[in-house]
PDB file of C-alpha atoms in Angstrom:
ATOM      1  CA  UNK A  25     -47.145   6.575 -57.007  1.00 46.00           C
ATOM      2  CA  UNK A  26     -44.166   5.422 -54.931  1.00 53.00           C
ATOM      3  CA  UNK A  27     -41.515   8.006 -54.027  1.00 57.00           C
ATOM      4  CA  UNK A  28     -38.173   7.387 -55.722  1.00 63.00           C
ATOM      5  CA  UNK A  29     -35.043   6.524 -53.764  1.00 61.00           C
ATOM      6  CA  UNK A  30     -33.535   9.988 -54.214  1.00 58.00           C
ATOM      7  CA  UNK A  31     -36.587  11.647 -52.665  1.00 57.00           C
ATOM      8  CA  UNK A  32     -36.528   9.203 -49.766  1.00 47.00           C
ATOM      9  CA  UNK A  33     -32.832   9.900 -49.163  1.00 53.00           C
ATOM     10  CA  UNK A  34     -33.464  13.650 -49.169  1.00 54.00           C
ATOM     11  CA  UNK A  35     -36.319  13.213 -46.710  1.00 50.00           C
ATOM     12  CA  UNK A  36     -34.118  11.098 -44.443  1.00 50.00           C
ATOM     13  CA  UNK A  37     -31.337  13.681 -44.659  1.00 45.00           C
ATOM     14  CA  UNK A  38     -33.719  16.512 -43.774  1.00 51.00           C
ATOM     15  CA  UNK A  39     -35.041  14.507 -40.819  1.00 52.00           C
ATOM     16  CA  UNK A  40     -31.531  13.779 -39.579  1.00 52.00           C
ATOM     17  CA  UNK A  41     -30.491  17.422 -39.951  1.00 53.00           C
ATOM     18  CA  UNK A  42     -33.485  18.495 -37.883  1.00 55.00           C
ATOM     19  CA  UNK A  43     -32.680  15.862 -35.253  1.00 54.00           C
ATOM     20  CA  UNK A  44     -29.077  17.032 -35.210  1.00 53.00           C
ATOM     21  CA  UNK A  45     -30.035  20.675 -34.595  1.00 55.00           C
ATOM     22  CA  UNK A  46     -32.622  19.673 -31.983  1.00 55.00           C
ATOM     23  CA  UNK A  47     -29.918  17.699 -30.182  1.00 53.00           C
ATOM     24  CA  UNK A  48     -27.486  20.625 -30.243  1.00 54.00           C
ATOM     25  CA  UNK A  49     -29.993  23.189 -28.994  1.00 56.00           C
ATOM     26  CA  UNK A  50     -32.430  21.138 -26.906  1.00 52.00           C
ATOM     27  CA  UNK A  51     -30.638  17.863 -26.054  1.00 56.00           C
ATOM     28  CA  UNK A  52     -33.326  15.923 -27.905  1.00 55.00           C
ATOM     29  CA  UNK A  53     -32.793  12.252 -28.946  1.00 54.00           C
ATOM     30  CA  UNK A  54     -30.934  11.556 -32.185  1.00 58.00           C
ATOM     31  CA  UNK A  55     -30.238   8.474 -34.295  1.00 58.00           C
ATOM     32  CA  UNK A  56     -26.839   7.814 -32.765  1.00 55.00           C
ATOM     33  CA  UNK A  57     -26.021   5.111 -35.313  1.00 48.00           C
ATOM     34  CA  UNK A  58     -26.006   7.653 -38.126  1.00 53.00           C
ATOM     35  CA  UNK A  59     -23.682   9.843 -36.096  1.00 53.00           C
ATOM     36  CA  UNK A  60     -21.375   6.920 -35.320  1.00 53.00           C
ATOM     37  CA  UNK A  61     -21.195   6.072 -39.005  1.00 51.00           C
ATOM     38  CA  UNK A  62     -19.527   9.411 -39.719  1.00 51.00           C
ATOM     39  CA  UNK A  63     -17.538   9.794 -36.518  1.00 51.00           C
ATOM     40  CA  UNK A  64     -14.411   8.134 -37.934  1.00 51.00           C
ATOM     41  CA  UNK A  65     -13.653   6.213 -34.787  1.00 48.00           C
ATOM     42  CA  UNK A  66     -14.497   8.981 -32.319  1.00 53.00           C
ATOM     43  CA  UNK A  67     -17.292   8.545 -29.823  1.00 64.00           C
ATOM     44  CA  UNK A  68     -20.540  10.010 -31.163  1.00 60.00           C
ATOM     45  CA  UNK A  69     -21.364  11.727 -27.871  1.00 63.00           C
ATOM     46  CA  UNK A  70     -17.975  13.448 -27.899  1.00 65.00           C
ATOM     47  CA  UNK A  71     -18.591  14.667 -31.439  1.00 59.00           C
ATOM     48  CA  UNK A  72     -22.026  16.000 -30.521  1.00 62.00           C
ATOM     49  CA  UNK A  73     -20.711  17.721 -27.421  1.00 66.00           C
ATOM     50  CA  UNK A  74     -17.922  19.313 -29.458  1.00 62.00           C
ATOM     51  CA  UNK A  75     -20.448  20.637 -31.982  1.00 65.00           C
ATOM     52  CA  UNK A  76     -22.714  21.885 -29.212  1.00 67.00           C
ATOM     53  CA  UNK A  77     -19.909  23.674 -27.374  1.00 70.00           C
ATOM     54  CA  UNK A  78     -18.768  25.279 -30.612  1.00 78.00           C
ATOM     55  CA  UNK A  79     -22.307  26.414 -31.482  1.00 81.00           C
ATOM     56  CA  UNK A  80     -23.076  27.827 -28.056  1.00 85.00           C
ATOM     57  CA  UNK A  81     -19.634  29.403 -27.786  1.00 88.00           C
ATOM     58  CA  UNK A  82     -20.021  31.176 -31.134  1.00 91.00           C
ATOM     59  CA  UNK A  83     -23.498  32.514 -30.364  1.00 94.00           C
ATOM     60  CA  UNK A  84     -22.502  33.474 -26.835  1.00 94.00           C
ATOM     61  CA  UNK A  85     -19.550  35.460 -28.149  1.00 95.00           C
ATOM     62  CA  UNK A  86     -21.807  37.186 -30.697  1.00 96.00           C
ATOM     63  CA  UNK A  87     -24.250  38.224 -27.959  1.00 97.00           C
ATOM     64  CA  UNK A  88     -21.422  39.550 -25.780  1.00 96.00           C
ATOM     65  CA  UNK A  89     -20.177  41.680 -28.686  1.00 96.00           C
ATOM     66  CA  UNK A  90     -23.654  43.006 -29.519  1.00 97.00           C
ATOM     67  CA  UNK A  91     -24.555  43.687 -25.867  1.00 97.00           C
ATOM     68  CA  UNK A  92     -21.196  44.690 -24.326  1.00 96.00           C
ATOM     69  CA  UNK A  93     -22.678  46.983 -21.689  1.00 96.00           C
ATOM     70  CA  UNK A  94     -25.067  44.267 -20.494  1.00 96.00           C
ATOM     71  CA  UNK A  95     -22.035  41.988 -20.372  1.00 96.00           C
ATOM     72  CA  UNK A  96     -20.203  44.483 -18.149  1.00 93.00           C
ATOM     73  CA  UNK A  97     -23.307  45.093 -16.071  1.00 92.00           C
ATOM     74  CA  UNK A  98     -23.756  41.474 -14.922  1.00 94.00           C
ATOM     75  CA  UNK A  99     -20.236  40.078 -15.369  1.00 94.00           C
ATOM     76  CA  UNK A 100     -18.808  37.278 -17.485  1.00 95.00           C
ATOM     77  CA  UNK A 101     -20.090  34.255 -15.543  1.00 95.00           C
ATOM     78  CA  UNK A 102     -23.681  35.453 -15.230  1.00 96.00           C
ATOM     79  CA  UNK A 103     -23.804  36.701 -18.830  1.00 96.00           C
ATOM     80  CA  UNK A 104     -22.632  33.352 -20.224  1.00 95.00           C
ATOM     81  CA  UNK A 105     -25.251  31.463 -18.210  1.00 95.00           C
ATOM     82  CA  UNK A 106     -27.929  33.969 -19.228  1.00 96.00           C
ATOM     83  CA  UNK A 107     -26.926  33.820 -22.897  1.00 95.00           C
ATOM     84  CA  UNK A 108     -26.955  30.007 -22.842  1.00 93.00           C
ATOM     85  CA  UNK A 109     -30.560  30.087 -21.648  1.00 94.00           C
ATOM     86  CA  UNK A 110     -31.438  32.547 -24.410  1.00 96.00           C
ATOM     87  CA  UNK A 111     -29.736  30.442 -27.100  1.00 93.00           C
ATOM     88  CA  UNK A 112     -31.639  27.352 -25.978  1.00 89.00           C
ATOM     89  CA  UNK A 113     -34.927  29.270 -26.164  1.00 91.00           C
ATOM     90  CA  UNK A 114     -34.154  31.168 -29.374  1.00 92.00           C
ATOM     91  CA  UNK A 115     -32.073  29.035 -31.760  1.00 88.00           C
ATOM     92  CA  UNK A 116     -30.375  31.035 -34.465  1.00 85.00           C
ATOM     93  CA  UNK A 117     -32.270  31.246 -37.768  1.00 86.00           C
ATOM     94  CA  UNK A 118     -30.242  34.129 -39.221  1.00 85.00           C
ATOM     95  CA  UNK A 119     -27.648  34.027 -41.963  1.00 85.00           C
ATOM     96  CA  UNK A 120     -25.378  36.603 -40.292  1.00 88.00           C
ATOM     97  CA  UNK A 121     -24.360  36.619 -36.631  1.00 88.00           C
ATOM     98  CA  UNK A 122     -24.867  40.399 -36.647  1.00 90.00           C
ATOM     99  CA  UNK A 123     -28.601  39.715 -36.997  1.00 91.00           C
ATOM    100  CA  UNK A 124     -28.807  37.411 -33.971  1.00 94.00           C
ATOM    101  CA  UNK A 125     -30.201  38.738 -30.692  1.00 95.00           C
ATOM    102  CA  UNK A 126     -33.169  40.900 -31.686  1.00 95.00           C
ATOM    103  CA  UNK A 127     -35.383  39.213 -29.092  1.00 96.00           C
ATOM    104  CA  UNK A 128     -32.741  39.331 -26.341  1.00 97.00           C
ATOM    105  CA  UNK A 129     -34.245  42.427 -24.617  1.00 97.00           C
ATOM    106  CA  UNK A 130     -37.697  40.766 -24.503  1.00 96.00           C
ATOM    107  CA  UNK A 131     -36.121  37.595 -23.138  1.00 97.00           C
ATOM    108  CA  UNK A 132     -34.430  39.556 -20.359  1.00 97.00           C
ATOM    109  CA  UNK A 133     -37.761  41.116 -19.461  1.00 95.00           C
ATOM    110  CA  UNK A 134     -39.104  37.629 -18.735  1.00 95.00           C
ATOM    111  CA  UNK A 135     -35.931  36.107 -17.275  1.00 95.00           C
ATOM    112  CA  UNK A 136     -36.576  35.603 -13.572  1.00 94.00           C
ATOM    113  CA  UNK A 137     -32.933  35.816 -12.387  1.00 93.00           C
ATOM    114  CA  UNK A 138     -32.694  39.439 -13.629  1.00 93.00           C
ATOM    115  CA  UNK A 139     -35.955  40.548 -12.069  1.00 91.00           C
ATOM    116  CA  UNK A 140     -33.885  42.439  -9.480  1.00 91.00           C
ATOM    117  CA  UNK A 141     -32.140  44.332 -12.311  1.00 92.00           C
ATOM    118  CA  UNK A 142     -35.008  46.185 -14.032  1.00 91.00           C
ATOM    119  CA  UNK A 143     -32.515  48.350 -15.937  1.00 94.00           C
ATOM    120  CA  UNK A 144     -31.070  45.398 -17.847  1.00 96.00           C
ATOM    121  CA  UNK A 145     -33.860  44.764 -20.437  1.00 97.00           C
ATOM    122  CA  UNK A 146     -34.014  48.485 -21.313  1.00 97.00           C
ATOM    123  CA  UNK A 147     -30.236  48.646 -21.518  1.00 97.00           C
ATOM    124  CA  UNK A 148     -30.305  45.686 -23.912  1.00 98.00           C
ATOM    125  CA  UNK A 149     -32.986  47.400 -25.987  1.00 98.00           C
ATOM    126  CA  UNK A 150     -30.759  50.465 -26.328  1.00 98.00           C
ATOM    127  CA  UNK A 151     -27.757  48.332 -27.258  1.00 98.00           C
ATOM    128  CA  UNK A 152     -29.735  46.496 -29.933  1.00 98.00           C
ATOM    129  CA  UNK A 153     -30.922  49.832 -31.348  1.00 97.00           C
ATOM    130  CA  UNK A 154     -27.301  51.068 -31.426  1.00 97.00           C
ATOM    131  CA  UNK A 155     -26.146  47.840 -33.082  1.00 96.00           C
ATOM    132  CA  UNK A 156     -28.954  48.007 -35.635  1.00 94.00           C
ATOM    133  CA  UNK A 157     -28.131  51.607 -36.516  1.00 94.00           C
ATOM    134  CA  UNK A 158     -24.406  50.899 -36.752  1.00 93.00           C
ATOM    135  CA  UNK A 159     -24.891  48.117 -39.332  1.00 91.00           C
ATOM    136  CA  UNK A 160     -27.662  49.810 -41.314  1.00 87.00           C
ATOM    137  CA  UNK A 161     -27.282  50.889 -44.921  1.00 83.00           C
ATOM    138  CA  UNK A 162     -26.633  54.521 -45.730  1.00 83.00           C
ATOM    139  CA  UNK A 163     -29.709  56.722 -45.690  1.00 79.00           C
ATOM    140  CA  UNK A 164     -30.851  58.315 -48.943  1.00 78.00           C
ATOM    141  CA  UNK A 165     -30.832  62.102 -49.175  1.00 84.00           C
ATOM    142  CA  UNK A 166     -34.157  63.847 -48.849  1.00 89.00           C
ATOM    143  CA  UNK A 167     -35.324  65.247 -52.189  1.00 91.00           C
ATOM    144  CA  UNK A 168     -36.518  68.738 -51.246  1.00 91.00           C
ATOM    145  CA  UNK A 169     -37.251  69.757 -54.830  1.00 91.00           C
ATOM    146  CA  UNK A 170     -39.494  66.755 -55.452  1.00 92.00           C
ATOM    147  CA  UNK A 171     -41.191  67.286 -52.087  1.00 91.00           C
ATOM    148  CA  UNK A 172     -42.005  70.915 -52.876  1.00 90.00           C
ATOM    149  CA  UNK A 173     -43.439  69.862 -56.225  1.00 91.00           C
ATOM    150  CA  UNK A 174     -45.530  67.113 -54.623  1.00 89.00           C
ATOM    151  CA  UNK A 175     -46.922  69.562 -52.066  1.00 88.00           C
ATOM    152  CA  UNK A 176     -48.038  71.865 -54.879  1.00 88.00           C
ATOM    153  CA  UNK A 177     -49.693  69.109 -56.886  1.00 87.00           C
ATOM    154  CA  UNK A 178     -51.312  66.820 -54.311  1.00 85.00           C
ATOM    155  CA  UNK A 179     -50.275  67.155 -50.686  1.00 85.00           C
ATOM    156  CA  UNK A 180     -53.054  64.761 -49.610  1.00 87.00           C
ATOM    157  CA  UNK A 181     -51.183  61.820 -51.116  1.00 89.00           C
ATOM    158  CA  UNK A 182     -47.844  62.402 -49.372  1.00 91.00           C
ATOM    159  CA  UNK A 183     -46.576  59.776 -46.937  1.00 93.00           C
ATOM    160  CA  UNK A 184     -43.264  60.215 -45.177  1.00 93.00           C
ATOM    161  CA  UNK A 185     -40.570  57.554 -44.869  1.00 92.00           C
ATOM    162  CA  UNK A 186     -38.815  57.210 -41.535  1.00 92.00           C
ATOM    163  CA  UNK A 187     -35.126  56.345 -41.594  1.00 91.00           C
ATOM    164  CA  UNK A 188     -35.003  52.529 -41.677  1.00 85.00           C
ATOM    165  CA  UNK A 189     -32.402  52.362 -38.910  1.00 87.00           C
ATOM    166  CA  UNK A 190     -34.234  54.798 -36.605  1.00 94.00           C
ATOM    167  CA  UNK A 191     -35.228  53.323 -33.239  1.00 95.00           C
ATOM    168  CA  UNK A 192     -37.382  54.996 -30.598  1.00 96.00           C
ATOM    169  CA  UNK A 193     -36.987  54.089 -26.954  1.00 96.00           C
ATOM    170  CA  UNK A 194     -38.758  55.240 -23.797  1.00 96.00           C
ATOM    171  CA  UNK A 195     -37.301  54.481 -20.375  1.00 96.00           C
ATOM    172  CA  UNK A 196     -38.229  55.283 -16.782  1.00 94.00           C
ATOM    173  CA  UNK A 197     -34.597  56.129 -15.991  1.00 94.00           C
ATOM    174  CA  UNK A 198     -31.700  57.781 -17.875  1.00 96.00           C
ATOM    175  CA  UNK A 199     -30.611  54.647 -19.720  1.00 96.00           C
ATOM    176  CA  UNK A 200     -28.558  56.754 -22.133  1.00 95.00           C
ATOM    177  CA  UNK A 201     -26.372  57.994 -19.268  1.00 94.00           C
ATOM    178  CA  UNK A 202     -26.033  54.461 -17.888  1.00 94.00           C
ATOM    179  CA  UNK A 203     -24.926  53.264 -21.338  1.00 95.00           C
ATOM    180  CA  UNK A 204     -22.454  56.138 -21.691  1.00 93.00           C
ATOM    181  CA  UNK A 205     -21.004  55.514 -18.230  1.00 92.00           C
ATOM    182  CA  UNK A 206     -19.952  52.044 -19.388  1.00 91.00           C
ATOM    183  CA  UNK A 207     -18.088  53.384 -22.423  1.00 89.00           C
ATOM    184  CA  UNK A 208     -14.274  53.649 -22.380  1.00 85.00           C
ATOM    185  CA  UNK A 209     -13.121  56.797 -20.611  1.00 77.00           C
ATOM    186  CA  UNK A 210     -16.336  57.385 -18.658  1.00 75.00           C
ATOM    187  CA  UNK A 211     -16.028  54.949 -15.744  1.00 67.00           C
ATOM    188  CA  UNK A 212     -13.896  57.443 -13.795  1.00 67.00           C
ATOM    189  CA  UNK A 213     -16.807  59.883 -13.749  1.00 77.00           C
ATOM    190  CA  UNK A 214     -19.667  59.868 -11.255  1.00 80.00           C
ATOM    191  CA  UNK A 215     -22.245  57.145 -11.806  1.00 83.00           C
ATOM    192  CA  UNK A 216     -25.546  58.383 -13.269  1.00 87.00           C
ATOM    193  CA  UNK A 217     -28.524  58.988 -11.031  1.00 88.00           C
ATOM    194  CA  UNK A 218     -30.983  56.255 -12.034  1.00 87.00           C
ATOM    195  CA  UNK A 219     -33.776  58.106 -10.225  1.00 87.00           C
ATOM    196  CA  UNK A 220     -33.372  61.177 -12.428  1.00 87.00           C
ATOM    197  CA  UNK A 221     -36.598  60.504 -14.274  1.00 84.00           C
ATOM    198  CA  UNK A 222     -37.819  59.190 -17.633  1.00 94.00           C
ATOM    199  CA  UNK A 223     -36.200  59.799 -21.022  1.00 96.00           C
ATOM    200  CA  UNK A 224     -37.334  59.466 -24.619  1.00 97.00           C
ATOM    201  CA  UNK A 225     -34.612  58.604 -27.092  1.00 97.00           C
ATOM    202  CA  UNK A 226     -34.000  58.392 -30.821  1.00 97.00           C
ATOM    203  CA  UNK A 227     -31.147  56.165 -32.001  1.00 97.00           C
ATOM    204  CA  UNK A 228     -29.878  56.841 -35.498  1.00 94.00           C
ATOM    205  CA  UNK A 229     -26.748  56.923 -37.648  1.00 91.00           C
ATOM    206  CA  UNK A 230     -27.137  59.965 -39.898  1.00 83.00           C
ATOM    207  CA  UNK A 231     -23.463  59.806 -40.912  1.00 80.00           C
ATOM    208  CA  UNK A 232     -20.555  57.701 -39.733  1.00 82.00           C
ATOM    209  CA  UNK A 233     -21.403  57.840 -36.014  1.00 89.00           C
ATOM    210  CA  UNK A 234     -24.392  56.397 -34.188  1.00 93.00           C
ATOM    211  CA  UNK A 235     -26.236  59.044 -32.200  1.00 93.00           C
ATOM    212  CA  UNK A 236     -28.352  58.521 -29.096  1.00 96.00           C
ATOM    213  CA  UNK A 237     -30.450  61.667 -28.893  1.00 96.00           C
ATOM    214  CA  UNK A 238     -32.832  62.768 -26.173  1.00 96.00           C
ATOM    215  CA  UNK A 239     -36.150  63.984 -27.501  1.00 97.00           C
ATOM    216  CA  UNK A 240     -38.365  66.750 -26.263  1.00 96.00           C
ATOM    217  CA  UNK A 241     -41.986  65.688 -25.588  1.00 95.00           C
ATOM    218  CA  UNK A 242     -43.220  67.333 -28.794  1.00 95.00           C
ATOM    219  CA  UNK A 243     -40.499  65.623 -30.833  1.00 96.00           C
ATOM    220  CA  UNK A 244     -41.448  62.281 -29.290  1.00 96.00           C
ATOM    221  CA  UNK A 245     -45.107  62.851 -30.184  1.00 95.00           C
ATOM    222  CA  UNK A 246     -44.118  63.657 -33.751  1.00 95.00           C
ATOM    223  CA  UNK A 247     -42.128  60.450 -34.200  1.00 95.00           C
ATOM    224  CA  UNK A 248     -44.729  58.312 -32.457  1.00 94.00           C
ATOM    225  CA  UNK A 249     -47.372  59.755 -34.762  1.00 92.00           C
ATOM    226  CA  UNK A 250     -45.196  58.999 -37.787  1.00 92.00           C
ATOM    227  CA  UNK A 251     -44.800  55.443 -36.535  1.00 90.00           C
ATOM    228  CA  UNK A 252     -48.593  55.053 -36.536  1.00 89.00           C
ATOM    229  CA  UNK A 253     -49.566  57.215 -39.515  1.00 89.00           C
ATOM    230  CA  UNK A 254     -46.998  58.545 -41.967  1.00 88.00           C
ATOM    231  CA  UNK A 255     -49.368  60.669 -44.001  1.00 91.00           C
ATOM    232  CA  UNK A 256     -48.818  64.415 -44.150  1.00 90.00           C
ATOM    233  CA  UNK A 257     -52.526  64.984 -43.513  1.00 90.00           C
ATOM    234  CA  UNK A 258     -52.498  62.830 -40.386  1.00 90.00           C
ATOM    235  CA  UNK A 259     -49.439  64.637 -39.134  1.00 91.00           C
ATOM    236  CA  UNK A 260     -51.073  68.021 -39.660  1.00 90.00           C
ATOM    237  CA  UNK A 261     -54.231  66.962 -37.835  1.00 91.00           C
ATOM    238  CA  UNK A 262     -52.361  65.717 -34.775  1.00 90.00           C
ATOM    239  CA  UNK A 263     -49.525  68.225 -34.532  1.00 91.00           C
ATOM    240  CA  UNK A 264     -51.291  71.372 -35.780  1.00 90.00           C
ATOM    241  CA  UNK A 265     -49.145  74.501 -35.768  1.00 91.00           C
ATOM    242  CA  UNK A 266     -46.368  72.654 -33.952  1.00 92.00           C
ATOM    243  CA  UNK A 267     -45.580  70.886 -37.216  1.00 91.00           C
ATOM    244  CA  UNK A 268     -44.258  74.045 -38.898  1.00 91.00           C
ATOM    245  CA  UNK A 269     -40.886  74.085 -37.077  1.00 92.00           C
ATOM    246  CA  UNK A 270     -40.832  70.334 -36.408  1.00 93.00           C
ATOM    247  CA  UNK A 271     -41.012  69.017 -39.971  1.00 92.00           C
ATOM    248  CA  UNK A 272     -37.818  70.728 -41.195  1.00 92.00           C
ATOM    249  CA  UNK A 273     -36.092  69.620 -37.994  1.00 93.00           C
ATOM    250  CA  UNK A 274     -37.144  65.986 -38.521  1.00 93.00           C
ATOM    251  CA  UNK A 275     -35.735  66.067 -42.059  1.00 92.00           C
ATOM    252  CA  UNK A 276     -32.539  67.817 -40.959  1.00 91.00           C
ATOM    253  CA  UNK A 277     -31.914  65.302 -38.145  1.00 91.00           C
ATOM    254  CA  UNK A 278     -32.456  62.416 -40.549  1.00 91.00           C
ATOM    255  CA  UNK A 279     -35.545  61.047 -38.783  1.00 93.00           C
ATOM    256  CA  UNK A 280     -37.462  61.481 -42.047  1.00 93.00           C
ATOM    257  CA  UNK A 281     -35.422  60.360 -45.031  1.00 91.00           C
ATOM    258  CA  UNK A 282     -37.942  60.549 -47.859  1.00 91.00           C
ATOM    259  CA  UNK A 283     -41.563  60.411 -48.943  1.00 92.00           C
ATOM    260  CA  UNK A 284     -43.896  58.574 -51.288  1.00 90.00           C
ATOM    261  CA  UNK A 285     -47.175  59.458 -52.949  1.00 87.00           C
ATOM    262  CA  UNK A 286     -50.193  57.206 -52.649  1.00 77.00           C
TER     263      UNK A 286
END
């Protein structure tokens, strides 16, 4: 059965659209005659360059707004060049610009020109966690009455729900202080001591403000356990008696926002 003309046209359009995006991101060849046909007298290469500059400029601006401290850390010229490399390697597939850049910290960890700045990938990870928490939906309230009833009936089936916008971050240096030092009003204070030792952080927006909270070792173990196994039984086995004061704290801080029953 021969494909109809409409199907062939759609296939050609899809092919051209893919070529067009590959040209913008990767400088790949494109059917220049199709571009010329719609250029309305302008040179096709000029049109393509205009599109490419607009695309890269938009994504570059989005990255600078999502990672403002990284932008300050390396300066405008270096950040633009770095972001251009990232955009070429990770073309946008998101519907909202606020969702672009999730893999930026991993990219920086592999980007040779920032090898001498080991703080930068971790700083970007913290900024993405802050950005993610800032744009997250409101957390539901924990239902204490239903939880008490579930514990009475069948505690073995309880699984906790971590706040969807909660991010956990471990760093070999006080990245939270480095981030804070780059906030307005803090640059006149003494620079943080980057040799002050490791930190474990929770990033969350329990209300209207994003919080970057340092965790005690036992709190970190609790949240890491919940990341691996959210069952109440598993939590009891690992944490033991330490769970008694920690569980109410985790609910109060908003780390745990609810529960389900298997």
